Amino acid sequence: MRAITLIAGDGIGPEVTRAAREVVEASGAAVAFEEVVAGQRAEREYGTPLPRAVFDAIEKTRLALKGPTQTPFAGDYRVTIERAEPAGRPAKRSYPSIAIALRKELNLFVSVRPVRNYPGVASRYEHVDLIIFRENSEDLYVGLERMVDEGTAEAVKIISVRGTERVTRFALDTMKRLGRRQLTIVHKANVLRMTDGLFLETAQDIAKKHPEFTVDQRVVDAVCMELVMKPEVFDCLLLPNLYGDIVSDLAAGLVGGLGVTPGANIGAECAMFEAVHGSAPDIAGKDIANPMAMILSAVMLLRYIGEAAAADRVEAALTQVLREKRALTRDLGGDAGTRAMTEAIIAKLKK
């Protein structure tokens, strides 16, 4: 029995994680969920949105299924972490959000975002089936900013050979396992010649050792244009952190939005699977949230731990419910609630 840390999160998080948990349990997978509290409830109960118990649990299970957590846009909101660490790292570190804190503290160096069409989900495009690999630990997201003077702000962009090699190897290994064949390296090396130039050169050097793949490169603005013109031509994309964040959301919009696309953040020791949509506090508790992205994130988790048969069953049951269009939430064109859609998927699994 494989243990999985469950983080319900904020807003609609408890509803969609409950849906994913029940669907996984109905799939027959040999897993057991262990829930921990993070987010606003943890802030109220423990004085921090990320108590030490969250890290202890994930470091024990090496797996997490996480619901959305809320991050205020305004003000000086920071998530402060206090943990015993090896010499050389400060005892206290702060991050702009819970998600970023978890990725950095657990060394989850790559974000994986599959994007594909599903039957019954309205989209302007057909035949979209791509995977986005986003380097997760560097770039402008290291958070090194300062005010140079009262009218000028400055941010530091960091790209390293080590970080780029690591994410490129992961992308190629994953592609080999999934039978993917084409990798597009995305950059802006025509302007950022040192940082993005290093990312491009390093990724190309690694890819040259794998002649079984077709590897090309595009500047990020050209990729965005091509994605909205002919997304079906892309197979896998490899991007630095900032571009990956933007392009992965753009790509989700091609197939119906963040409500229908899963996500994973993976490192050498741990992996965290999460829907990347927001916590939607305005609809929390109203039984109208779409659980699809959370369920598909759980499908990714099942495949990651070798429960491919259970993952296939869940995806097939979800696909049937989408095709039938009788138990879909409002954003998918139906009038069912979160619970009704979840129960419809479970009913297919039980058959």
GROMACS .gro file of C-alpha atoms in nm:
model
  351
    1MET     CA    1   0.000   0.000   0.000
    2ARG     CA    2   0.157   0.329  -0.114
    3ALA     CA    3   0.106   0.628   0.117
    4ILE     CA    4   0.020   0.965  -0.037
    5THR     CA    5   0.020   1.298   0.147
    6LEU     CA    6  -0.302   1.487   0.073
    7ILE     CA    7  -0.318   1.867   0.098
    8ALA     CA    8  -0.675   1.988   0.051
    9GLY     CA    9  -0.582   2.356   0.021
   10ASP     CA   10  -0.810   2.661   0.020
   11GLY     CA   11  -1.135   2.766  -0.144
   12ILE     CA   12  -1.259   2.485  -0.369
   13GLY     CA   13  -0.953   2.278  -0.279
   14PRO     CA   14  -1.128   2.055  -0.024
   15GLU     CA   15  -1.408   1.979  -0.272
   16VAL     CA   16  -1.189   1.889  -0.569
   17THR     CA   17  -0.932   1.696  -0.364
   18ARG     CA   18  -1.214   1.497  -0.205
   19ALA     CA   19  -1.338   1.415  -0.555
   20ALA     CA   20  -0.992   1.303  -0.669
   21ARG     CA   21  -0.938   1.097  -0.355
   22GLU     CA   22  -1.271   0.914  -0.391
   23VAL     CA   23  -1.210   0.843  -0.759
   24VAL     CA   24  -0.861   0.707  -0.691
   25GLU     CA   25  -0.991   0.489  -0.409
   26ALA     CA   26  -1.263   0.354  -0.639
   27SER     CA   27  -1.004   0.270  -0.906
   28GLY     CA   28  -0.859  -0.018  -0.705
   29ALA     CA   29  -0.514   0.139  -0.674
   30ALA     CA   30  -0.316   0.019  -0.372
   31VAL     CA   31  -0.282   0.362  -0.209
   32ALA     CA   32  -0.368   0.524   0.124
   33PHE     CA   33  -0.410   0.897   0.176
   34GLU     CA   34  -0.269   1.083   0.477
   35GLU     CA   35  -0.412   1.433   0.503
   36VAL     CA   36  -0.221   1.734   0.637
   37VAL     CA   37  -0.334   2.095   0.674
   38ALA     CA   38  -0.183   2.381   0.475
   39GLY     CA   39  -0.306   2.718   0.359
   40GLN     CA   40  -0.552   2.951   0.530
   41ARG     CA   41  -0.678   2.692   0.778
   42ALA     CA   42  -0.320   2.617   0.884
   43GLU     CA   43  -0.256   2.990   0.918
   44ARG     CA   44  -0.551   3.017   1.157
   45GLU     CA   45  -0.469   2.705   1.357
   46TYR     CA   46  -0.088   2.706   1.361
   47GLY     CA   47   0.012   3.062   1.275
   48THR     CA   48   0.175   2.958   0.946
   49PRO     CA   49   0.031   2.843   0.611
   50LEU     CA   50   0.298   2.571   0.588
   51PRO     CA   51   0.349   2.396   0.923
   52ARG     CA   52   0.647   2.170   0.969
   53ALA     CA   53   0.409   1.871   0.969
   54VAL     CA   54   0.351   1.924   0.595
   55PHE     CA   55   0.719   1.880   0.513
   56ASP     CA   56   0.755   1.590   0.756
   57ALA     CA   57   0.464   1.411   0.588
   58ILE     CA   58   0.589   1.464   0.231
   59GLU     CA   59   0.944   1.367   0.319
   60LYS     CA   60   0.805   1.043   0.461
   61THR     CA   61   0.570   0.952   0.173
   62ARG     CA   62   0.773   1.119  -0.107
   63LEU     CA   63   0.437   1.190  -0.273
   64ALA     CA   64   0.176   1.462  -0.245
   65LEU     CA   65  -0.158   1.537  -0.405
   66LYS     CA   66  -0.223   1.907  -0.351
   67GLY     CA   67  -0.530   2.122  -0.393
   68PRO     CA   68  -0.510   2.492  -0.480
   69THR     CA   69  -0.390   2.732  -0.210
   70GLN     CA   70  -0.470   3.100  -0.200
   71THR     CA   71  -0.204   3.369  -0.244
   72PRO     CA   72  -0.300   3.737  -0.192
   73PHE     CA   73  -0.200   3.959  -0.483
   74ALA     CA   74  -0.158   4.276  -0.284
   75GLY     CA   75   0.067   4.368   0.005
   76ASP     CA   76   0.389   4.209   0.131
   77TYR     CA   77   0.258   3.853   0.170
   78ARG     CA   78   0.540   3.604   0.226
   79VAL     CA   79   0.548   3.242   0.338
   80THR     CA   80   0.824   3.202   0.596
   81ILE     CA   81   0.975   2.858   0.649
   82GLU     CA   82   1.178   2.755   0.952
   83ARG     CA   83   1.343   2.415   0.914
   84ALA     CA   84   1.666   2.255   1.025
   85GLU     CA   85   1.887   2.243   0.718
   86PRO     CA   86   2.244   2.150   0.623
   87ALA     CA   87   2.513   2.405   0.699
   88GLY     CA   88   2.518   2.699   0.464
   89ARG     CA   89   2.143   2.756   0.431
   90PRO     CA   90   1.963   3.008   0.651
   91ALA     CA   91   1.732   2.871   0.917
   92LYS     CA   92   1.453   3.101   0.794
   93ARG     CA   93   1.355   3.144   0.429
   94SER     CA   94   1.059   3.326   0.278
   95TYR     CA   95   0.870   3.277  -0.049
   96PRO     CA   96   0.590   3.463  -0.229
   97SER     CA   97   0.345   3.171  -0.221
   98ILE     CA   98   0.280   2.829  -0.068
   99ALA     CA   99   0.325   2.655  -0.403
  100ILE     CA  100   0.666   2.815  -0.464
  101ALA     CA  101   0.773   2.740  -0.107
  102LEU     CA  102   0.691   2.371  -0.151
  103ARG     CA  103   0.868   2.349  -0.487
  104LYS     CA  104   1.182   2.516  -0.356
  105GLU     CA  105   1.198   2.345  -0.018
  106LEU     CA  106   1.138   2.000  -0.166
  107ASN     CA  107   1.371   2.063  -0.465
  108LEU     CA  108   1.100   1.994  -0.722
  109PHE     CA  109   1.306   2.103  -1.020
  110VAL     CA  110   1.065   2.034  -1.307
  111SER     CA  111   0.702   2.116  -1.373
  112VAL     CA  112   0.526   1.876  -1.610
  113ARG     CA  113   0.205   1.994  -1.777
  114PRO     CA  114   0.032   1.760  -2.026
  115VAL     CA  115  -0.211   1.941  -2.256
  116ARG     CA  116  -0.458   1.750  -2.473
  117ASN     CA  117  -0.811   1.755  -2.606
  118TYR     CA  118  -1.078   1.553  -2.427
  119PRO     CA  119  -1.410   1.456  -2.586
  120GLY     CA  120  -1.698   1.676  -2.480
  121VAL     CA  121  -1.471   1.965  -2.372
  122ALA     CA  122  -1.528   2.270  -2.592
  123SER     CA  123  -1.215   2.396  -2.767
  124ARG     CA  124  -1.119   2.600  -3.073
  125TYR     CA  125  -0.864   2.334  -3.167
  126GLU     CA  126  -0.848   1.962  -3.236
  127HIS     CA  127  -0.567   1.704  -3.216
  128VAL     CA  128  -0.374   1.892  -2.945
  129ASP     CA  129  -0.154   1.651  -2.750
  130LEU     CA  130   0.164   1.800  -2.606
  131ILE     CA  131   0.371   1.800  -2.287
  132ILE     CA  132   0.538   2.107  -2.138
  133PHE     CA  133   0.855   2.063  -1.933
  134ARG     CA  134   0.932   2.376  -1.731
  135GLU     CA  135   1.254   2.422  -1.534
  136ASN     CA  136   1.123   2.497  -1.188
  137SER     CA  137   1.409   2.624  -0.972
  138GLU     CA  138   1.587   2.908  -1.151
  139ASP     CA  139   1.529   3.204  -1.383
  140LEU     CA  140   1.363   3.521  -1.253
  141TYR     CA  141   1.166   3.311  -1.004
  142VAL     CA  142   1.463   3.285  -0.767
  143GLY     CA  143   1.309   3.603  -0.624
  144LEU     CA  144   1.621   3.821  -0.615
  145GLU     CA  145   1.478   4.171  -0.653
  146ARG     CA  146   1.575   4.512  -0.522
  147MET     CA  147   1.497   4.879  -0.561
  148VAL     CA  148   1.794   5.047  -0.726
  149ASP     CA  149   1.643   5.386  -0.649
  150GLU     CA  150   1.292   5.512  -0.580
  151GLY     CA  151   1.198   5.492  -0.947
  152THR     CA  152   1.383   5.176  -1.057
  153ALA     CA  153   1.337   4.810  -0.965
  154GLU     CA  154   1.578   4.532  -1.060
  155ALA     CA  155   1.542   4.152  -1.078
  156VAL     CA  156   1.814   3.890  -1.123
  157LYS     CA  157   1.773   3.611  -1.380
  158ILE     CA  158   1.972   3.296  -1.301
  159ILE     CA  159   2.029   3.011  -1.548
  160SER     CA  160   2.284   2.736  -1.474
  161VAL     CA  161   2.434   2.446  -1.665
  162ARG     CA  162   2.341   2.210  -1.380
  163GLY     CA  163   1.977   2.318  -1.369
  164THR     CA  164   1.937   2.302  -1.747
  165GLU     CA  165   2.108   1.964  -1.779
  166ARG     CA  166   1.888   1.821  -1.508
  167VAL     CA  167   1.558   1.932  -1.661
  168THR     CA  168   1.666   1.836  -2.014
  169ARG     CA  169   1.761   1.484  -1.906
  170PHE     CA  170   1.430   1.450  -1.724
  171ALA     CA  171   1.237   1.563  -2.033
  172LEU     CA  172   1.419   1.320  -2.263
  173ASP     CA  173   1.384   1.029  -2.019
  174THR     CA  174   1.011   1.097  -1.987
  175MET     CA  175   0.971   1.126  -2.364
  176LYS     CA  176   1.144   0.793  -2.414
  177ARG     CA  177   0.916   0.624  -2.161
  178LEU     CA  178   0.603   0.771  -2.323
  179GLY     CA  179   0.707   0.715  -2.684
  180ARG     CA  180   0.736   1.084  -2.766
  181ARG     CA  181   0.973   1.186  -3.042
  182GLN     CA  182   1.003   1.564  -3.090
  183LEU     CA  183   1.138   1.821  -2.843
  184THR     CA  184   1.124   2.197  -2.900
  185ILE     CA  185   1.362   2.404  -2.685
  186VAL     CA  186   1.207   2.745  -2.613
  187HIS     CA  187   1.420   3.050  -2.534
  188LYS     CA  188   1.494   3.417  -2.607
  189ALA     CA  189   1.865   3.376  -2.679
  190ASN     CA  190   1.853   3.628  -2.962
  191VAL     CA  191   1.820   3.898  -2.692
  192LEU     CA  192   1.928   3.735  -2.364
  193ARG     CA  193   2.246   3.590  -2.510
  194MET     CA  194   2.416   3.487  -2.187
  195THR     CA  195   2.127   3.345  -1.980
  196ASP     CA  196   1.891   3.207  -2.242
  197GLY     CA  197   2.194   3.140  -2.462
  198LEU     CA  198   2.331   2.912  -2.190
  199PHE     CA  199   1.993   2.737  -2.154
  200LEU     CA  200   1.971   2.673  -2.529
  201GLU     CA  201   2.332   2.560  -2.571
  202THR     CA  202   2.322   2.329  -2.268
  203ALA     CA  203   1.991   2.169  -2.367
  204GLN     CA  204   2.115   2.116  -2.723
  205ASP     CA  205   2.439   1.956  -2.597
  206ILE     CA  206   2.241   1.705  -2.388
  207ALA     CA  207   1.996   1.636  -2.671
  208LYS     CA  208   2.279   1.559  -2.916
  209LYS     CA  209   2.352   1.247  -2.713
  210HIS     CA  210   2.002   1.119  -2.794
  211PRO     CA  211   1.976   1.092  -3.174
  212GLU     CA  212   1.651   0.898  -3.142
  213PHE     CA  213   1.473   1.233  -3.082
  214THR     CA  214   1.407   1.518  -3.323
  215VAL     CA  215   1.512   1.838  -3.148
  216ASP     CA  216   1.451   2.193  -3.268
  217GLN     CA  217   1.444   2.537  -3.106
  218ARG     CA  218   1.217   2.842  -3.116
  219VAL     CA  219   1.219   3.186  -2.959
  220VAL     CA  220   0.937   3.215  -2.707
  221ASP     CA  221   0.734   3.477  -2.896
  222ALA     CA  222   0.735   3.263  -3.211
  223VAL     CA  223   0.621   2.960  -3.009
  224CYS     CA  224   0.328   3.157  -2.866
  225MET     CA  225   0.222   3.261  -3.216
  226GLU     CA  226   0.254   2.906  -3.353
  227LEU     CA  227   0.067   2.757  -3.059
  228VAL     CA  228  -0.240   2.967  -3.133
  229MET     CA  229  -0.215   2.898  -3.507
  230LYS     CA  230  -0.127   2.527  -3.525
  231PRO     CA  231  -0.083   2.370  -3.179
  232GLU     CA  232  -0.117   2.018  -3.317
  233VAL     CA  233   0.236   2.033  -3.467
  234PHE     CA  234   0.402   2.038  -3.124
  235ASP     CA  235   0.493   1.726  -2.926
  236CYS     CA  236   0.703   1.836  -2.625
  237LEU     CA  237   0.830   2.179  -2.517
  238LEU     CA  238   1.127   2.252  -2.286
  239LEU     CA  239   1.135   2.598  -2.131
  240PRO     CA  240   1.304   2.804  -1.857
  241ASN     CA  241   1.089   2.890  -1.557
  242LEU     CA  242   0.921   3.218  -1.655
  243TYR     CA  243   0.841   3.123  -2.015
  244GLY     CA  244   0.724   2.783  -1.897
  245ASP     CA  245   0.481   2.941  -1.652
  246ILE     CA  246   0.329   3.160  -1.922
  247VAL     CA  247   0.325   2.910  -2.207
  248SER     CA  248   0.178   2.628  -1.999
  249ASP     CA  249  -0.125   2.844  -1.915
  250LEU     CA  250  -0.152   2.959  -2.275
  251ALA     CA  251  -0.150   2.596  -2.389
  252ALA     CA  252  -0.418   2.505  -2.134
  253GLY     CA  253  -0.639   2.768  -2.295
  254LEU     CA  254  -0.614   2.583  -2.626
  255VAL     CA  255  -0.803   2.281  -2.488
  256GLY     CA  256  -1.053   2.435  -2.249
  257GLY     CA  257  -0.857   2.607  -1.974
  258LEU     CA  258  -0.691   2.533  -1.642
  259GLY     CA  259  -0.997   2.344  -1.523
  260VAL     CA  260  -0.921   2.053  -1.758
  261THR     CA  261  -0.542   2.033  -1.743
  262PRO     CA  262  -0.335   1.856  -1.473
  263GLY     CA  263   0.010   1.933  -1.339
  264ALA     CA  264   0.303   1.783  -1.152
  265ASN     CA  265   0.617   1.916  -0.985
  266ILE     CA  266   0.886   1.651  -0.963
  267GLY     CA  267   1.228   1.627  -0.800
  268ALA     CA  268   1.489   1.361  -0.736
  269GLU     CA  269   1.335   1.263  -0.400
  270CYS     CA  270   0.973   1.384  -0.400
  271ALA     CA  271   0.686   1.456  -0.638
  272MET     CA  272   0.381   1.676  -0.593
  273PHE     CA  273   0.077   1.654  -0.819
  274GLU     CA  274  -0.164   1.945  -0.829
  275ALA     CA  275  -0.429   2.118  -1.034
  276VAL     CA  276  -0.288   2.455  -1.133
  277HIS     CA  277  -0.615   2.650  -1.132
  278GLY     CA  278  -0.687   2.891  -0.849
  279SER     CA  279  -0.869   2.835  -0.522
  280ALA     CA  280  -1.181   3.023  -0.647
  281PRO     CA  281  -1.303   3.133  -0.301
  282ASP     CA  282  -1.612   3.292  -0.458
  283ILE     CA  283  -1.756   2.948  -0.544
  284ALA     CA  284  -1.613   2.750  -0.251
  285GLY     CA  285  -1.867   2.526  -0.082
  286LYS     CA  286  -2.129   2.574  -0.354
  287ASP     CA  287  -2.082   2.231  -0.516
  288ILE     CA  288  -2.015   2.378  -0.861
  289ALA     CA  289  -1.635   2.340  -0.893
  290ASN     CA  290  -1.504   2.126  -1.179
  291PRO     CA  291  -1.293   1.839  -1.034
  292MET     CA  292  -1.146   1.731  -1.369
  293ALA     CA  293  -0.801   1.892  -1.338
  294MET     CA  294  -0.756   1.752  -0.989
  295ILE     CA  295  -0.865   1.404  -1.099
  296LEU     CA  296  -0.626   1.414  -1.396
  297SER     CA  297  -0.345   1.523  -1.163
  298ALA     CA  298  -0.422   1.214  -0.956
  299VAL     CA  299  -0.405   1.009  -1.280
  300MET     CA  300  -0.053   1.147  -1.334
  301LEU     CA  301   0.035   1.044  -0.978
  302LEU     CA  302  -0.093   0.692  -1.036
  303ARG     CA  303   0.120   0.655  -1.347
  304TYR     CA  304   0.421   0.793  -1.160
  305ILE     CA  305   0.397   0.521  -0.892
  306GLY     CA  306   0.341   0.239  -1.140
  307GLU     CA  307  -0.038   0.211  -1.103
  308ALA     CA  308  -0.090   0.242  -1.480
  309ALA     CA  309  -0.391   0.011  -1.491
  310ALA     CA  310  -0.575   0.214  -1.226
  311ALA     CA  311  -0.480   0.536  -1.407
  312ASP     CA  312  -0.619   0.397  -1.733
  313ARG     CA  313  -0.944   0.303  -1.560
  314VAL     CA  314  -0.988   0.649  -1.411
  315GLU     CA  315  -0.912   0.826  -1.739
  316ALA     CA  316  -1.150   0.596  -1.928
  317ALA     CA  317  -1.430   0.656  -1.675
  318LEU     CA  318  -1.378   1.033  -1.691
  319THR     CA  319  -1.376   1.023  -2.072
  320GLN     CA  320  -1.708   0.832  -2.073
  321VAL     CA  321  -1.868   1.090  -1.846
  322LEU     CA  322  -1.740   1.372  -2.068
  323ARG     CA  323  -1.875   1.203  -2.381
  324GLU     CA  324  -2.218   1.139  -2.231
  325LYS     CA  325  -2.251   1.502  -2.111
  326ARG     CA  326  -2.511   1.407  -1.850
  327ALA     CA  327  -2.312   1.482  -1.535
  328LEU     CA  328  -2.084   1.777  -1.611
  329THR     CA  329  -2.026   2.096  -1.415
  330ARG     CA  330  -2.136   2.431  -1.556
  331ASP     CA  331  -1.799   2.528  -1.699
  332LEU     CA  332  -1.807   2.206  -1.904
  333GLY     CA  333  -2.150   2.286  -2.042
  334GLY     CA  334  -2.360   2.086  -1.795
  335ASP     CA  335  -2.567   2.163  -1.487
  336ALA     CA  336  -2.436   1.901  -1.244
  337GLY     CA  337  -2.243   1.975  -0.927
  338THR     CA  338  -1.901   1.862  -0.814
  339ARG     CA  339  -2.047   1.569  -0.621
  340ALA     CA  340  -2.271   1.452  -0.905
  341MET     CA  341  -1.985   1.455  -1.155
  342THR     CA  342  -1.760   1.268  -0.912
  343GLU     CA  343  -2.026   1.007  -0.843
  344ALA     CA  344  -2.083   0.958  -1.216
  345ILE     CA  345  -1.712   0.884  -1.266
  346ILE     CA  346  -1.710   0.644  -0.970
  347ALA     CA  347  -2.018   0.467  -1.110
  348LYS     CA  348  -1.831   0.404  -1.437
  349LEU     CA  349  -1.535   0.266  -1.240
  350LYS     CA  350  -1.758   0.028  -1.047
  351LYS     CA  351  -1.898  -0.116  -1.371
   0.00000   0.00000   0.00000
